[in-house]
Short mmCIF file of C-alpha atoms (C1' of nucleotides) in Angstrom, two decimals:
data_model
loop_
_atom_site.label_atom_id
_atom_site.label_comp_id
_atom_site.label_asym_id
_atom_site.label_seq_id
_atom_site.Cartn_x
_atom_site.Cartn_y
_atom_site.Cartn_z
CA UNK A 1 -15.84 19.87 43.60
CA UNK A 2 -12.26 21.54 43.15
CA UNK A 3 -13.96 24.64 41.81
CA UNK A 4 -14.69 25.49 45.37
CA UNK A 5 -11.31 26.29 45.83
CA UNK A 6 -11.71 30.11 45.44
CA UNK A 7 -8.06 31.05 44.85
CA UNK A 8 -7.04 28.13 42.78
CA UNK A 9 -8.27 28.93 39.35
CA UNK A 10 -4.94 30.13 38.07
CA UNK A 11 -2.96 27.39 39.50
CA UNK A 12 -5.25 24.36 39.29
CA UNK A 13 -4.59 23.70 35.45
CA UNK A 14 -1.19 25.12 35.15
CA UNK A 15 1.22 22.92 33.52
CA UNK A 16 3.78 25.50 32.12
CA UNK A 17 4.49 27.37 35.37
CA UNK A 18 4.59 24.61 37.69
CA UNK A 19 6.42 26.92 40.17
CA UNK A 20 5.83 24.14 42.76
CA UNK A 21 7.48 20.63 43.11
CA UNK A 22 8.30 19.68 39.69
CA UNK A 23 10.98 21.60 38.44
CA UNK A 24 11.62 20.37 35.10
CA UNK A 25 10.68 17.74 32.52
CA UNK A 26 13.27 15.47 33.23
CA UNK A 27 12.47 15.65 36.57
CA UNK A 28 8.72 14.67 36.27
CA UNK A 29 8.95 11.94 38.79
CA UNK A 30 9.68 14.12 41.62
CA UNK A 31 7.20 15.03 44.14
CA UNK A 32 4.59 17.64 43.52
CA UNK A 33 3.82 20.16 45.82
CA UNK A 34 1.13 23.21 46.29
CA UNK A 35 -2.28 23.47 44.87
CA UNK A 36 -3.89 20.09 43.64
CA UNK A 37 -5.07 20.05 39.97
CA UNK A 38 -8.37 18.72 38.94
CA UNK A 39 -6.73 15.60 37.47
CA UNK A 40 -5.13 15.11 40.91
CA UNK A 41 -8.19 15.27 42.76
CA UNK A 42 -9.84 12.93 40.32
CA UNK A 43 -6.96 10.19 40.87
CA UNK A 44 -7.18 10.60 44.41
CA UNK A 45 -11.04 10.26 44.71
CA UNK A 46 -10.88 7.42 42.40
CA UNK A 47 -8.26 5.40 44.19
CA UNK A 48 -10.14 5.81 47.31
CA UNK A 49 -13.58 4.87 45.96
CA UNK A 50 -11.70 1.59 44.87
CA UNK A 51 -9.26 0.95 47.96
CA UNK A 52 -10.56 3.14 50.59
CA UNK A 53 -8.88 5.40 53.09
CA UNK A 54 -5.66 4.92 54.88
CA UNK A 55 -2.36 3.58 54.06
CA UNK A 56 -1.35 7.08 52.65
CA UNK A 57 2.14 6.44 51.46
CA UNK A 58 1.14 3.50 49.93
CA UNK A 59 -1.54 5.16 48.09
CA UNK A 60 0.54 7.99 47.00
CA UNK A 61 2.77 5.30 45.18
CA UNK A 62 0.02 3.16 43.79
CA UNK A 63 -2.45 5.92 42.50
CA UNK A 64 0.16 7.52 40.17
CA UNK A 65 -0.04 10.90 42.33
CA UNK A 66 3.41 12.35 42.69
CA UNK A 67 2.52 13.34 46.06
CA UNK A 68 3.48 12.52 49.42
CA UNK A 69 1.18 10.37 51.69
CA UNK A 70 0.66 13.19 53.96
CA UNK A 71 -0.30 15.56 51.24
CA UNK A 72 -2.95 12.82 49.95
CA UNK A 73 -4.32 12.62 53.20
CA UNK A 74 -4.65 16.16 53.97
CA UNK A 75 -6.21 16.86 50.46
CA UNK A 76 -8.84 14.17 51.22
CA UNK A 77 -9.56 15.11 54.81
CA UNK A 78 -9.81 18.58 54.50
CA UNK A 79 -11.26 18.92 50.99
CA UNK A 80 -12.32 15.73 48.99
CA UNK A 81 -14.07 13.75 51.51
CA UNK A 82 -17.79 14.07 50.75
CA UNK A 83 -18.73 14.82 54.32
CA UNK A 84 -16.57 17.95 54.21
CA UNK A 85 -18.99 20.98 54.52
CA UNK A 86 -17.81 24.22 52.31
CA UNK A 87 -19.17 27.84 53.15
CA UNK A 88 -19.17 30.07 56.08
CA UNK A 89 -19.52 29.02 59.54
CA UNK A 90 -22.87 29.30 60.94
CA UNK A 91 -23.68 31.49 64.17
CA UNK A 92 -24.26 28.21 65.93
CA UNK A 93 -20.89 26.98 64.78
CA UNK A 94 -19.14 29.85 65.82
CA UNK A 95 -20.52 29.83 69.17
CA UNK A 96 -19.60 26.50 69.44
CA UNK A 97 -16.13 27.14 68.54
CA UNK A 98 -15.70 29.97 70.91
CA UNK A 99 -16.99 28.04 73.83
CA UNK A 100 -15.06 24.79 73.08
CA UNK A 101 -11.98 26.62 72.65
CA UNK A 102 -12.44 28.34 75.86
CA UNK A 103 -12.50 24.80 77.42
CA UNK A 104 -9.89 23.06 75.37
CA UNK A 105 -7.73 25.61 73.81
CA UNK A 106 -6.10 25.13 70.23
CA UNK A 107 -7.13 21.45 70.19
CA UNK A 108 -8.51 21.87 66.66
CA UNK A 109 -9.07 18.42 65.85
CA UNK A 110 -11.10 17.83 68.99
CA UNK A 111 -13.06 20.69 68.47
CA UNK A 112 -13.61 19.53 64.94
CA UNK A 113 -15.11 16.46 66.16
CA UNK A 114 -18.05 18.47 67.56
CA UNK A 115 -18.76 20.43 64.42
CA UNK A 116 -19.97 17.70 61.77
CA UNK A 117 -18.20 18.29 58.45
CA UNK A 118 -15.89 20.88 59.66
CA UNK A 119 -12.08 20.23 59.66
CA UNK A 120 -9.65 20.88 62.11
CA UNK A 121 -7.95 23.13 59.43
CA UNK A 122 -11.17 25.32 58.74
CA UNK A 123 -11.64 25.68 62.54
CA UNK A 124 -8.00 27.00 62.97
CA UNK A 125 -8.31 29.23 60.29
CA UNK A 126 -11.56 30.73 61.51
CA UNK A 127 -9.73 31.35 64.80
CA UNK A 128 -6.64 32.97 63.40
CA UNK A 129 -8.33 35.11 60.89
CA UNK A 130 -11.29 36.10 62.82
CA UNK A 131 -10.84 35.68 66.49
CA UNK A 132 -7.06 36.46 66.66
CA UNK A 133 -7.43 39.48 64.29
CA UNK A 134 -10.06 40.79 66.78
CA UNK A 135 -7.80 40.58 69.61
CA UNK A 136 -4.92 41.82 67.89
CA UNK A 137 -6.98 45.07 67.06
CA UNK A 138 -7.81 45.24 70.61
CA UNK A 139 -4.23 44.71 71.59
CA UNK A 140 -5.08 42.03 73.88
CA UNK A 141 -4.47 38.33 74.03
CA UNK A 142 -7.14 35.99 73.06
CA UNK A 143 -6.43 33.80 76.14
CA UNK A 144 -6.39 36.75 78.44
CA UNK A 145 -9.54 37.33 80.71
CA UNK A 146 -10.25 40.57 79.14
CA UNK A 147 -10.55 39.18 75.71
CA UNK A 148 -12.64 36.41 77.01
CA UNK A 149 -14.90 38.81 78.61
CA UNK A 150 -15.20 40.83 75.63
CA UNK A 151 -16.20 37.63 73.57
CA UNK A 152 -18.95 36.76 76.10
CA UNK A 153 -20.15 40.53 76.64
CA UNK A 154 -20.23 41.56 72.83
CA UNK A 155 -19.64 38.81 70.33
CA UNK A 156 -21.75 35.93 71.71
CA UNK A 157 -24.90 38.07 72.03
CA UNK A 158 -24.16 39.08 68.65
CA UNK A 159 -24.16 35.95 67.45
CA UNK A 160 -27.35 34.81 69.61
CA UNK A 161 -29.08 37.67 67.60
CA UNK A 162 -28.02 36.29 64.41
CA UNK A 163 -29.52 32.91 65.48
CA UNK A 164 -32.70 34.32 66.71
CA UNK A 165 -33.17 36.37 63.59
CA UNK A 166 -32.68 33.38 61.53
CA UNK A 167 -34.88 31.05 63.49
CA UNK A 168 -37.65 33.48 63.71
CA UNK A 169 -37.86 33.83 60.08
CA UNK A 170 -37.15 29.94 59.22
CA UNK A 171 -37.11 27.39 62.11
CA UNK A 172 -34.08 25.31 61.65
CA UNK A 173 -34.47 21.61 60.93
CA UNK A 174 -33.83 19.00 63.62
CA UNK A 175 -30.22 18.41 63.92
CA UNK A 176 -27.71 16.43 66.03
CA UNK A 177 -26.41 18.02 69.29
CA UNK A 178 -22.84 17.85 70.00
CA UNK A 179 -22.28 14.85 72.22
CA UNK A 180 -19.70 15.54 74.59
CA UNK A 181 -18.49 12.35 76.61
CA UNK A 182 -16.76 12.01 79.75
CA UNK A 183 -13.62 11.38 77.84
CA UNK A 184 -13.88 14.71 76.51
CA UNK A 185 -12.39 16.39 79.41
CA UNK A 186 -8.88 17.19 79.07
CA UNK A 187 -6.22 14.92 79.92
CA UNK A 188 -4.07 15.49 82.88
CA UNK A 189 -1.24 17.75 82.23
CA UNK A 190 1.60 16.03 80.87
CA UNK A 191 -0.56 13.95 78.73
CA UNK A 192 1.11 13.21 75.60
CA UNK A 193 -1.86 14.23 73.48
CA UNK A 194 -1.07 17.78 74.63
CA UNK A 195 2.03 18.23 72.61
CA UNK A 196 1.88 22.02 71.85
CA UNK A 197 -1.26 22.65 73.55
CA UNK A 198 0.07 24.94 76.25
CA UNK A 199 1.73 27.57 74.17
CA UNK A 200 -0.99 29.95 74.12
CA UNK A 201 -2.36 29.01 77.70
CA UNK A 202 -0.19 31.09 79.69
CA UNK A 203 -1.89 34.12 80.00
CA UNK A 204 -0.35 37.11 81.43
CA UNK A 205 -2.93 39.83 80.38
CA UNK A 206 -0.30 42.44 81.65
CA UNK A 207 -2.48 44.46 79.59
CA UNK A 208 -5.60 45.56 81.41
CA UNK A 209 -8.47 46.98 79.79
CA UNK A 210 -11.10 48.66 81.44
CA UNK A 211 -13.80 46.31 80.56
CA UNK A 212 -16.55 48.19 81.82
CA UNK A 213 -15.52 51.27 80.08
CA UNK A 214 -15.24 49.41 76.76
CA UNK A 215 -17.91 50.13 73.87
CA UNK A 216 -18.76 47.45 71.55
CA UNK A 217 -15.28 46.40 70.33
CA UNK A 218 -16.92 44.44 67.67
CA UNK A 219 -18.93 47.04 66.33
CA UNK A 220 -16.89 46.55 63.21
CA UNK A 221 -17.06 42.72 63.01
CA UNK A 222 -18.96 41.69 59.99
CA UNK A 223 -21.53 39.09 60.01
CA UNK A 224 -19.74 36.29 58.87
CA UNK A 225 -22.93 34.12 58.20
CA UNK A 226 -23.23 35.41 54.72
CA UNK A 227 -25.02 32.26 53.74
CA UNK A 228 -27.77 33.36 56.37
CA UNK A 229 -27.63 29.89 57.88
CA UNK A 230 -27.89 28.18 54.45
CA UNK A 231 -24.85 26.40 54.93
CA UNK A 232 -23.82 24.58 58.08
CA UNK A 233 -26.74 25.83 60.22
CA UNK A 234 -28.82 23.66 57.95
CA UNK A 235 -27.51 20.46 59.53
CA UNK A 236 -26.20 21.50 62.92
CA UNK A 237 -28.15 23.01 65.60
CA UNK A 238 -26.69 24.60 68.49
CA UNK A 239 -28.49 23.53 71.70
CA UNK A 240 -30.14 26.81 72.71
CA UNK A 241 -32.96 27.33 75.13
CA UNK A 242 -34.45 29.29 77.67
CA UNK A 243 -31.78 28.25 80.04
CA UNK A 244 -29.07 29.34 77.87
CA UNK A 245 -26.36 27.07 76.40
CA UNK A 246 -26.08 23.62 77.77
CA UNK A 247 -22.81 22.81 76.52
CA UNK A 248 -22.09 21.78 80.19
CA UNK A 249 -23.53 18.37 79.69
CA UNK A 250 -21.31 15.58 79.96
CA UNK A 251 -18.30 17.96 80.12
CA UNK A 252 -16.07 17.41 83.07
CA UNK A 253 -15.49 21.19 84.19
CA UNK A 254 -12.58 20.03 86.34
CA UNK A 255 -10.14 20.50 83.61
CA UNK A 256 -6.94 22.17 83.29
CA UNK A 257 -8.43 25.62 82.51
CA UNK A 258 -10.83 25.20 85.57
CA UNK A 259 -14.12 24.68 83.51
CA UNK A 260 -15.48 27.09 81.09
CA UNK A 261 -14.05 30.51 81.14
CA UNK A 262 -17.15 32.10 79.84
CA UNK A 263 -20.23 32.19 82.00
CA UNK A 264 -22.88 31.40 79.33
CA UNK A 265 -25.78 32.04 82.30
CA UNK A 266 -27.14 35.36 82.01
CA UNK A 267 -26.11 35.86 78.24
CA UNK A 268 -29.88 36.68 77.44
CA UNK A 269 -29.63 39.42 79.93
CA UNK A 270 -27.50 41.23 77.70
"C1'" DA B 1 -6.17 51.52 35.12
"C1'" DA B 2 -2.26 50.43 38.17
"C1'" DT B 3 -0.23 49.29 42.51
"C1'" DT B 4 -0.36 48.24 47.18
"C1'" DA B 5 -2.27 46.15 51.34
"C1'" DC B 6 -4.66 43.12 53.37
"C1'" DC B 7 -7.46 38.89 53.92
"C1'" DA B 8 -9.09 34.23 53.79
"C1'" DC B 9 -7.62 29.74 53.26
"C1'" DA B 10 -5.21 25.56 51.08
"C1'" DA B 11 -1.28 23.44 51.78
"C1'" DC B 12 3.17 22.56 53.87
"C1'" DC B 13 6.15 21.44 57.77
"C1'" DG B 14 8.07 19.27 62.04
"C1'" DC B 15 7.08 16.74 65.93
"C1'" DA B 16 5.10 12.97 68.40
"C1'" DA B 17 2.07 9.23 68.94
"C1'" DA B 18 0.20 4.93 67.33
"C1'" DA B 19 0.80 0.99 64.69
"C1'" DT B 20 3.32 -2.34 62.49
"C1'" DT B 21 7.02 -5.37 61.52
"C1'" DA C 1 11.75 -5.11 73.02
"C1'" DA C 2 13.36 -2.28 69.60
"C1'" DA C 3 13.10 -0.29 65.16
"C1'" DT C 4 10.52 1.35 61.40
"C1'" DT C 5 6.54 3.27 59.36
"C1'" DT C 6 2.21 5.38 59.39
"C1'" DT C 7 -0.85 8.31 61.05
"C1'" DG C 8 -2.37 12.59 63.29
"C1'" DC C 9 -2.10 17.11 65.44
"C1'" DG C 10 -0.95 22.31 65.62
"C1'" DG C 11 1.78 25.85 63.83
"C1'" DT C 12 3.17 28.20 59.79
"C1'" DT C 13 3.70 30.04 55.33
"C1'" DG C 14 2.51 30.84 50.37
"C1'" DT C 15 -0.80 32.15 47.18
"C1'" DG C 16 -4.89 34.32 44.93
"C1'" DG C 17 -8.55 37.36 45.37
"C1'" DT C 18 -10.32 41.96 46.62
"C1'" DA C 19 -10.80 46.35 48.45
"C1'" DA C 20 -8.44 50.71 49.04
"C1'" DT C 21 -5.42 54.11 47.29
#
DNA sequence: AATTACCACAACCGCAAAATT
DNA sequence: AAATTTTGCGGTTGTGGTAAT
């Protein structure tokens, strides 16, 4: 399981360098930080298999792990938990992220709830490394109307094409559809759940791009579905039909964003 | 072959809400 | 009801891998 961590091979079993957390032998009881070792993973998995999740601080103490409860919780939820999917995000999942982010902003955990097996951390990383990177290249803000327009004009159709190519070659198995309840609409402004939420939402978009004159800005965007739908796409199907996306089902569009910012209708015309 | 720059992602941090005492 | 502890969230950072030079 831990071997999935592509970048941890050097650190995973290190005992001599221990550049994180444990400093010296006589301070062996200090809190460890940094990458988790295989032994730590095993310890955590075993403890949870016996005692279950929760009471993370207690878990941290009783399990023998020299980690904080927070660290244990994060390791379990983002990596060790059996339901956690690994691998690249499928086009369907990317579409869903793009759409849900347009509705909910940086509410990663909320978005993650709609992508079974995906964690808020993973989605957040996707947004930062992929989406925000493109915005940076284009020198516009991700929350600007210009960028959203570019997404809907270029990026989303591209994902649709990928989905179509995959489904034409091998039809996807039946999968759950994201269930969005009435309570999924954004809470009223000032709701405590939206703590840092508005940081990125004040779109100024002082930079104006001539959208109509823009050539495909994502021509250099790689296909991130390296697995060809062999990972998440197998278990998750974005609701697609002749009528286009159906994500609005059950969603109260009367949220603080004024509803979905991207008009998915007519995407097939592209 | 060595060095540098960039990328992706795991993990940490601070803060606030929720739960418990 | 107040204080304390636990949990959860979003932002940020650190690190290893890899492509480019």
